[in-house]
Coordinates of C-alpha atoms and ligand atoms in Angstrom, one line a residue:
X1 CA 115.8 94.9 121.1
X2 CA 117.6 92.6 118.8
X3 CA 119.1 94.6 115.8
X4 CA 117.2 93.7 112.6
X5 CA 119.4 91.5 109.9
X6 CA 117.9 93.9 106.6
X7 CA 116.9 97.5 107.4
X8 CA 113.4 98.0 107.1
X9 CA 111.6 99.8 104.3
X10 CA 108.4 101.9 104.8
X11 CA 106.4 102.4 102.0
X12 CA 103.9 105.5 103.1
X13 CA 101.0 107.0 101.2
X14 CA 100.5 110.1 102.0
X15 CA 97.5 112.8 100.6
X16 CA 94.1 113.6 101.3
X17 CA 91.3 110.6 102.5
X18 CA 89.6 109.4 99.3
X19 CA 92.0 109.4 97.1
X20 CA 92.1 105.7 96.0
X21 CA 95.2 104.8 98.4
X22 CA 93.4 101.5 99.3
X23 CA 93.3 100.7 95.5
X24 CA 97.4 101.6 95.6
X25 CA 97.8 100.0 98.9
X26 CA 96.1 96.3 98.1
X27 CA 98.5 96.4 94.8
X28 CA 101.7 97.1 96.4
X29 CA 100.7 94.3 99.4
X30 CA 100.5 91.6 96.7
X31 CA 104.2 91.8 95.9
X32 CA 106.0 89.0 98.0
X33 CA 108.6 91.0 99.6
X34 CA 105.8 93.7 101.0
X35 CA 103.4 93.3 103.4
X36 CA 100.5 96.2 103.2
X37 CA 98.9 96.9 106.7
X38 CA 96.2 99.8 105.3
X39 CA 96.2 102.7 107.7
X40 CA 98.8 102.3 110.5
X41 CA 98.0 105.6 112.4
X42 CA 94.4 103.8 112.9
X43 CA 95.6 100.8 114.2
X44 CA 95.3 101.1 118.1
X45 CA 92.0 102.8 118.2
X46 CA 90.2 100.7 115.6
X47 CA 92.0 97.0 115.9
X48 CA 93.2 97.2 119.6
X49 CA 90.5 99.7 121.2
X50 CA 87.6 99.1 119.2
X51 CA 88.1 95.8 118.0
X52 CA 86.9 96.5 114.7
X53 CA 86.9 94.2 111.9
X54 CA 90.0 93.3 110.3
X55 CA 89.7 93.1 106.0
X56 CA 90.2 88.8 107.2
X57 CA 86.7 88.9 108.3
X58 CA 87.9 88.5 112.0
X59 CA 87.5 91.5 115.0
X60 CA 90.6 92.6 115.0
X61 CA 91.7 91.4 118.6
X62 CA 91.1 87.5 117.1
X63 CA 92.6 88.4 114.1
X64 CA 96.1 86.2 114.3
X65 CA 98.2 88.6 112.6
X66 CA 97.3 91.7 114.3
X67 CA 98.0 89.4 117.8
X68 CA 101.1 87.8 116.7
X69 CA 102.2 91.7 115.7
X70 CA 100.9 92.6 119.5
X71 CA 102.9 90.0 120.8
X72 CA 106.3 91.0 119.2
X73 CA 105.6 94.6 120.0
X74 CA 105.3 93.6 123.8
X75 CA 108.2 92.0 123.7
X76 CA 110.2 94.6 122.0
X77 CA 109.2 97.5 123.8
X78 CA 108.4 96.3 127.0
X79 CA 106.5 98.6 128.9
X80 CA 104.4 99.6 125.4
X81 CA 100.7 100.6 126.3
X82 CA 97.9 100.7 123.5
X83 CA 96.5 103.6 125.7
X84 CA 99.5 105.6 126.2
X85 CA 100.5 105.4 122.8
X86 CA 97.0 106.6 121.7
X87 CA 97.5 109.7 123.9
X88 CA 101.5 110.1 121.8
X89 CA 99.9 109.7 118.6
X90 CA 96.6 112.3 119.4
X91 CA 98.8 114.3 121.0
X92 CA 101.8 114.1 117.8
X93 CA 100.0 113.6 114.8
X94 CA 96.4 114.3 114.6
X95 CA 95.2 117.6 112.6
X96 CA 93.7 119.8 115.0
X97 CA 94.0 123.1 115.9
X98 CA 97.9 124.3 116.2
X99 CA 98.6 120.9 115.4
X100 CA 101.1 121.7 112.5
X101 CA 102.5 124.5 114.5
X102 CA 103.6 122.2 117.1
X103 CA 104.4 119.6 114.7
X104 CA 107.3 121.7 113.2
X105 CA 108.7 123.2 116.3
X106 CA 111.8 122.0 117.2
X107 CA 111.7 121.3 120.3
X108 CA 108.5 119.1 120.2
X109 CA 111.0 116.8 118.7
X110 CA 113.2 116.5 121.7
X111 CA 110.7 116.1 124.4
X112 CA 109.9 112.9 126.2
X113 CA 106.6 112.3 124.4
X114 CA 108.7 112.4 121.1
X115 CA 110.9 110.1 122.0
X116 CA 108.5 107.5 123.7
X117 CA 106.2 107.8 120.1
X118 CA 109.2 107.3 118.1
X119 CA 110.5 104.3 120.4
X120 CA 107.2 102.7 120.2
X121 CA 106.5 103.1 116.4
X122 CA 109.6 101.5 115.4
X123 CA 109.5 98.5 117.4
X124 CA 105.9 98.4 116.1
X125 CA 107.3 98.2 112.8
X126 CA 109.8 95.8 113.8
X127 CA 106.7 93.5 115.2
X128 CA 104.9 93.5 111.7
X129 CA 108.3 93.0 110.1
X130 CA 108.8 90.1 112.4
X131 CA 105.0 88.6 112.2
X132 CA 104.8 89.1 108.4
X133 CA 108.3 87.9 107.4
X134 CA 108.6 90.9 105.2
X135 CA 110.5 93.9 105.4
X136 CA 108.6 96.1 103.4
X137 CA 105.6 97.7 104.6
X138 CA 103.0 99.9 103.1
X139 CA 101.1 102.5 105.3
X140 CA 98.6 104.4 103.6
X141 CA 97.6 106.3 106.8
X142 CA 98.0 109.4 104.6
X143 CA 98.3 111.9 107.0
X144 CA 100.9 114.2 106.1
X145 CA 101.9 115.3 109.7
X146 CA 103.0 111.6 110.6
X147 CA 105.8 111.8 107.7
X148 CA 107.6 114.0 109.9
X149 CA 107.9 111.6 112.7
X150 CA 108.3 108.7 110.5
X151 CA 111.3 110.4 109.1
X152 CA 112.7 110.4 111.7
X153 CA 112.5 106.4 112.7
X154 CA 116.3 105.1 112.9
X155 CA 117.0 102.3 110.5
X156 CA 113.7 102.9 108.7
X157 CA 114.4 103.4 104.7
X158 CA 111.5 106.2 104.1
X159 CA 109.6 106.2 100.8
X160 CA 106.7 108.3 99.7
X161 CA 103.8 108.1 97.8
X162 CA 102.4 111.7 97.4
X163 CA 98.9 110.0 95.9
X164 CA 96.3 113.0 95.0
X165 CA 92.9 112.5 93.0
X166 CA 90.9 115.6 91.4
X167 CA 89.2 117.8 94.2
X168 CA 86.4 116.8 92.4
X169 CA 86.3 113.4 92.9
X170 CA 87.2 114.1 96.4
X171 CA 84.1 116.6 97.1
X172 CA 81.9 113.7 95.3
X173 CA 82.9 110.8 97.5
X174 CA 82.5 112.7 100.6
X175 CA 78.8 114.5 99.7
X176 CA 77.5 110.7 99.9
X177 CA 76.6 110.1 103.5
X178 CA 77.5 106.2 104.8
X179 CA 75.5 104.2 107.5
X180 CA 77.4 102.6 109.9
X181 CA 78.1 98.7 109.0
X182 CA 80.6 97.5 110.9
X183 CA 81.0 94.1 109.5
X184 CA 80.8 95.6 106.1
X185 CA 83.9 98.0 107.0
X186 CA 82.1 101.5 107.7
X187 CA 83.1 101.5 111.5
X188 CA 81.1 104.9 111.9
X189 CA 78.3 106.6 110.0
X190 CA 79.9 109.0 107.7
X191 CA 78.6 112.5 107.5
X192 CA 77.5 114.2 103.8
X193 CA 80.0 117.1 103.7
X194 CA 79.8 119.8 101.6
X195 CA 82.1 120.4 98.7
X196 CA 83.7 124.0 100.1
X197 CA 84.5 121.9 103.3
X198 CA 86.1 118.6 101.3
X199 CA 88.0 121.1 99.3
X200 CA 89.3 122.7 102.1
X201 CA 90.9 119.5 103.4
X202 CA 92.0 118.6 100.5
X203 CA 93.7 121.5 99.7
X204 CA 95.8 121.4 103.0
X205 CA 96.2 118.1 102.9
X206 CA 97.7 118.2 99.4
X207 CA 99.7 121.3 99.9
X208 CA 101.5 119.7 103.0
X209 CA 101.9 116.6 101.0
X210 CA 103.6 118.2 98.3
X211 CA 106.3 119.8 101.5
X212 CA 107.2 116.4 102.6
X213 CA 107.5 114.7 98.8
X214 CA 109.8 117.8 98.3
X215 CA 111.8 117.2 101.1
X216 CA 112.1 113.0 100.0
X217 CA 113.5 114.0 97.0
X218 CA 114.1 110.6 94.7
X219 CA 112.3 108.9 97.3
X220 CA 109.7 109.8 96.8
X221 CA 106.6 110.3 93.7
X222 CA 103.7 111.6 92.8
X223 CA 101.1 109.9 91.7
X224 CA 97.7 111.0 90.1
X225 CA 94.8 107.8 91.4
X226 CA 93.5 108.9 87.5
X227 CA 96.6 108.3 85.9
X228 CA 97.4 105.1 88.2
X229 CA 94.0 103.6 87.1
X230 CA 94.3 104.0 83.6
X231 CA 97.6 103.1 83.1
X232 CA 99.0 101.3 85.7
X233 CA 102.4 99.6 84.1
X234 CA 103.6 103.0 84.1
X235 CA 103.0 104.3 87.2
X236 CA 103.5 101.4 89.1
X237 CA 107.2 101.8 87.5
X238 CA 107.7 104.9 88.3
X239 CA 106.4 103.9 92.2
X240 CA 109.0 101.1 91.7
X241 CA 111.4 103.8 90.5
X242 CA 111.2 105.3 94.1
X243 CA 110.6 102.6 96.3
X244 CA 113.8 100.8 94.5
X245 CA 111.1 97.6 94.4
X246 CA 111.1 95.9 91.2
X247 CA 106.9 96.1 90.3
X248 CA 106.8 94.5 87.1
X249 CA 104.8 90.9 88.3
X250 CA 102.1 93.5 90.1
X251 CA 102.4 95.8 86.5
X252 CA 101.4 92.2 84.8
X253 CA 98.7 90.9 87.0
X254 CA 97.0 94.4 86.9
X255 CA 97.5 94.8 82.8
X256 CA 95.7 91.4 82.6
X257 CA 93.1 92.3 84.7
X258 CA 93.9 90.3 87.8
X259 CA 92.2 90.5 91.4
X260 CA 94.5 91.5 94.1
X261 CA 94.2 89.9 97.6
X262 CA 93.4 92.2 100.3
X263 CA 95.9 92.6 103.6
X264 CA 95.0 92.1 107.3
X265 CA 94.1 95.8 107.6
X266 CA 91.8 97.2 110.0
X267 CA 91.1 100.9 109.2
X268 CA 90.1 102.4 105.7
X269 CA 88.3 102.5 103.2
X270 CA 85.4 99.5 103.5
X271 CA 86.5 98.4 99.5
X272 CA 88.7 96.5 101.7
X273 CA 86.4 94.1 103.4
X274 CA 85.3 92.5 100.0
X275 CA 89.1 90.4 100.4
X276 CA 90.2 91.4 96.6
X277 CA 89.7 94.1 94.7
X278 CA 90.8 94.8 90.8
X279 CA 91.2 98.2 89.5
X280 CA 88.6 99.8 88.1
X281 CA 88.3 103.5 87.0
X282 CA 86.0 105.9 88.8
X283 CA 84.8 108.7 87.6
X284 CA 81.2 109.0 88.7
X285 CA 81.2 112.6 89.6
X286 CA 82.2 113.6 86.1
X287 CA 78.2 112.5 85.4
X288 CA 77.5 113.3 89.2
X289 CA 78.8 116.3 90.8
X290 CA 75.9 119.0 90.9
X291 CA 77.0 122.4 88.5
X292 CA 77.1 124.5 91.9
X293 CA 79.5 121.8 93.5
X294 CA 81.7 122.0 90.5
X295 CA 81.9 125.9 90.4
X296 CA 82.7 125.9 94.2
X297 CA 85.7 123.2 93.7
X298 CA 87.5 125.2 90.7
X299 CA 86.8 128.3 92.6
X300 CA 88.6 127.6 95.7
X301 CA 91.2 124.6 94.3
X302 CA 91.6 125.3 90.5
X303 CA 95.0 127.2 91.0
X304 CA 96.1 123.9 92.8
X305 CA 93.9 121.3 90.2
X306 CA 96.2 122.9 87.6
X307 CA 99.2 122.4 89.0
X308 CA 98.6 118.6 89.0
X309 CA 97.2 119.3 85.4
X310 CA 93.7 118.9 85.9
X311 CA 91.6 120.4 83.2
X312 CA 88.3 122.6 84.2
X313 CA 86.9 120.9 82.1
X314 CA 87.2 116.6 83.0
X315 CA 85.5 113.8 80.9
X316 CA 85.9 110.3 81.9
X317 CA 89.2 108.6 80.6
Ligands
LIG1 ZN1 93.2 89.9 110.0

């Protein structure tokens, strides 16, 4: 492996799933020096499995980014296998049961699956570095157990974007069931859930966010999607701020309303497949959310809502 001439920066979202990190991600992938890849973790079950479709309109395995990236990878890390590194990243990263657990003990971090997964995501890195020609990468995988392998990556500059949305919104977006459309992005028919269960992830999610934005220190923010939405100079320069990336073209575009061109990404949210987006506020469940889905959200997350100073009682910015 050829040592890199810059050290590479990795931008990572990290929160619960519908929390508007697409939104985030698309903005931060317009600026030149950044290329945004959507959610990394994803990539070699949906693009290199699946063959899903790519945000370009192309199945991923015909997409030319995604197989000039495989291509670098190969080469880099020679005996890389998309299979074998599925099994190190299910194995590593995924929340199941114990999953945590494992994740923080110590000595998970010194076994040969560790090392291999490590190996293998940096030079993967390195390939989207190399087929981009950018060093600066967004993941918005979100997940918060991959920070602590990520964090780990030598010669990888860390950032984080601790991105959280009200519990409410959360429990709204994932009550509405979606039918699978692959070509419009949904890659699997999405289950309604109920609110306890979305808050429940939320909350966990959130709460092991918050640990790893702790442990970053000035590298790392947090960012409310309501706040980033309606006013985006300042958050994107307080993102800046952490990232040391200088957002003020992207804090421009957005104040005048611009659309932002989507990234070659193959897993997320299916606002991706439209190729640009422009930022637009949501707040449908404030009119949405039934009264009994409301009580059960402030019930089991208000202590955490008002931490992030949420009020009980939201209206629509
Ligand atoms: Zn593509």
């Amino acid at each position: 492996m050829t040592t890199p001439s810059r050290p590479l920066k990795l931008i990572y979202i990290v929160g619960a799933g519908r929390s508007g990190s697409t939104v985030l991600d698309t903005v931060l992938g317009n600026h030149p020096d950044v290329v945004s890849v959507g959610e990394l973790s994803n990539l070699h079950r949906s693009g290199w499995t699946n063959d899903e479709f790519c945000a370009c309109g192309r199945p991923a395995t015909t997409c030319e980014f995604w197989n000039a990236v495989r291509q670098h990878w190969s080469r880099l890390s020679a005996d890389a296998d998309v299979a074998e590194y599925l099994r190190l990243r299910d194995r590593l990263e995924r929340f199941r049961g114990g999953s945590w657990l494992r994740t923080e003990a110590a000595r998970l971090y010194r076994s040969a699956d560790a090392r291999r997964f490590l190996e293998q995501t940096g030079s993967l890195l390195e390939a989207i570095a190399a087929a981009s020609g950018r060093r600066v990468i967004v993941d918005s995988s979100k997940t918060p157990l991959r920070v602590a392998w990520l964090a780990r990556l030598p010669g990888v500059d860390l950032r984080l974007i601790h991105l959280v949305r009200d519990s409410r919104a959360v429990a709204w977006s994932r009550k509405k069931s979606l039918a699978k459309n692959v070509e419009a992005g949904v890659q699997h028919a999405l289950a309604a859930r109920p609110a306890w269960y979305s808050v429940l992830y939320w909350t966990v999610s959130n709460l092991l966010a918050a640990r790893q934005r702790r442990r970053a220190g000035r590298r790392g923010v947090l960012v409310r999607y309501e706040d980033f939405v309606s006013d985006p100079v300042s958050e994107l320069a307080r993102i800046g701020a952490a990232c040391d990336l200088d957002c003020n073209d992207l804090a421009v575009a957005l104040a005048e309303g611009e659309p932002f061109a989507v990234g070659h990404t193959v897993a997320g949210n299916r606002l991706r497949m439209a190729g640009q987006i422009r930022l637009r506020a949501d707040w449908e469940w404030v009119e949405q959310l039934p009264a009994a889905d409301r009580r059960t959200c402030w019930n089991l997350s208000g202590w955490l809502l008002r931490q992030y100073d949420y009020p009980r009682q939201a209206r629509a910015a």
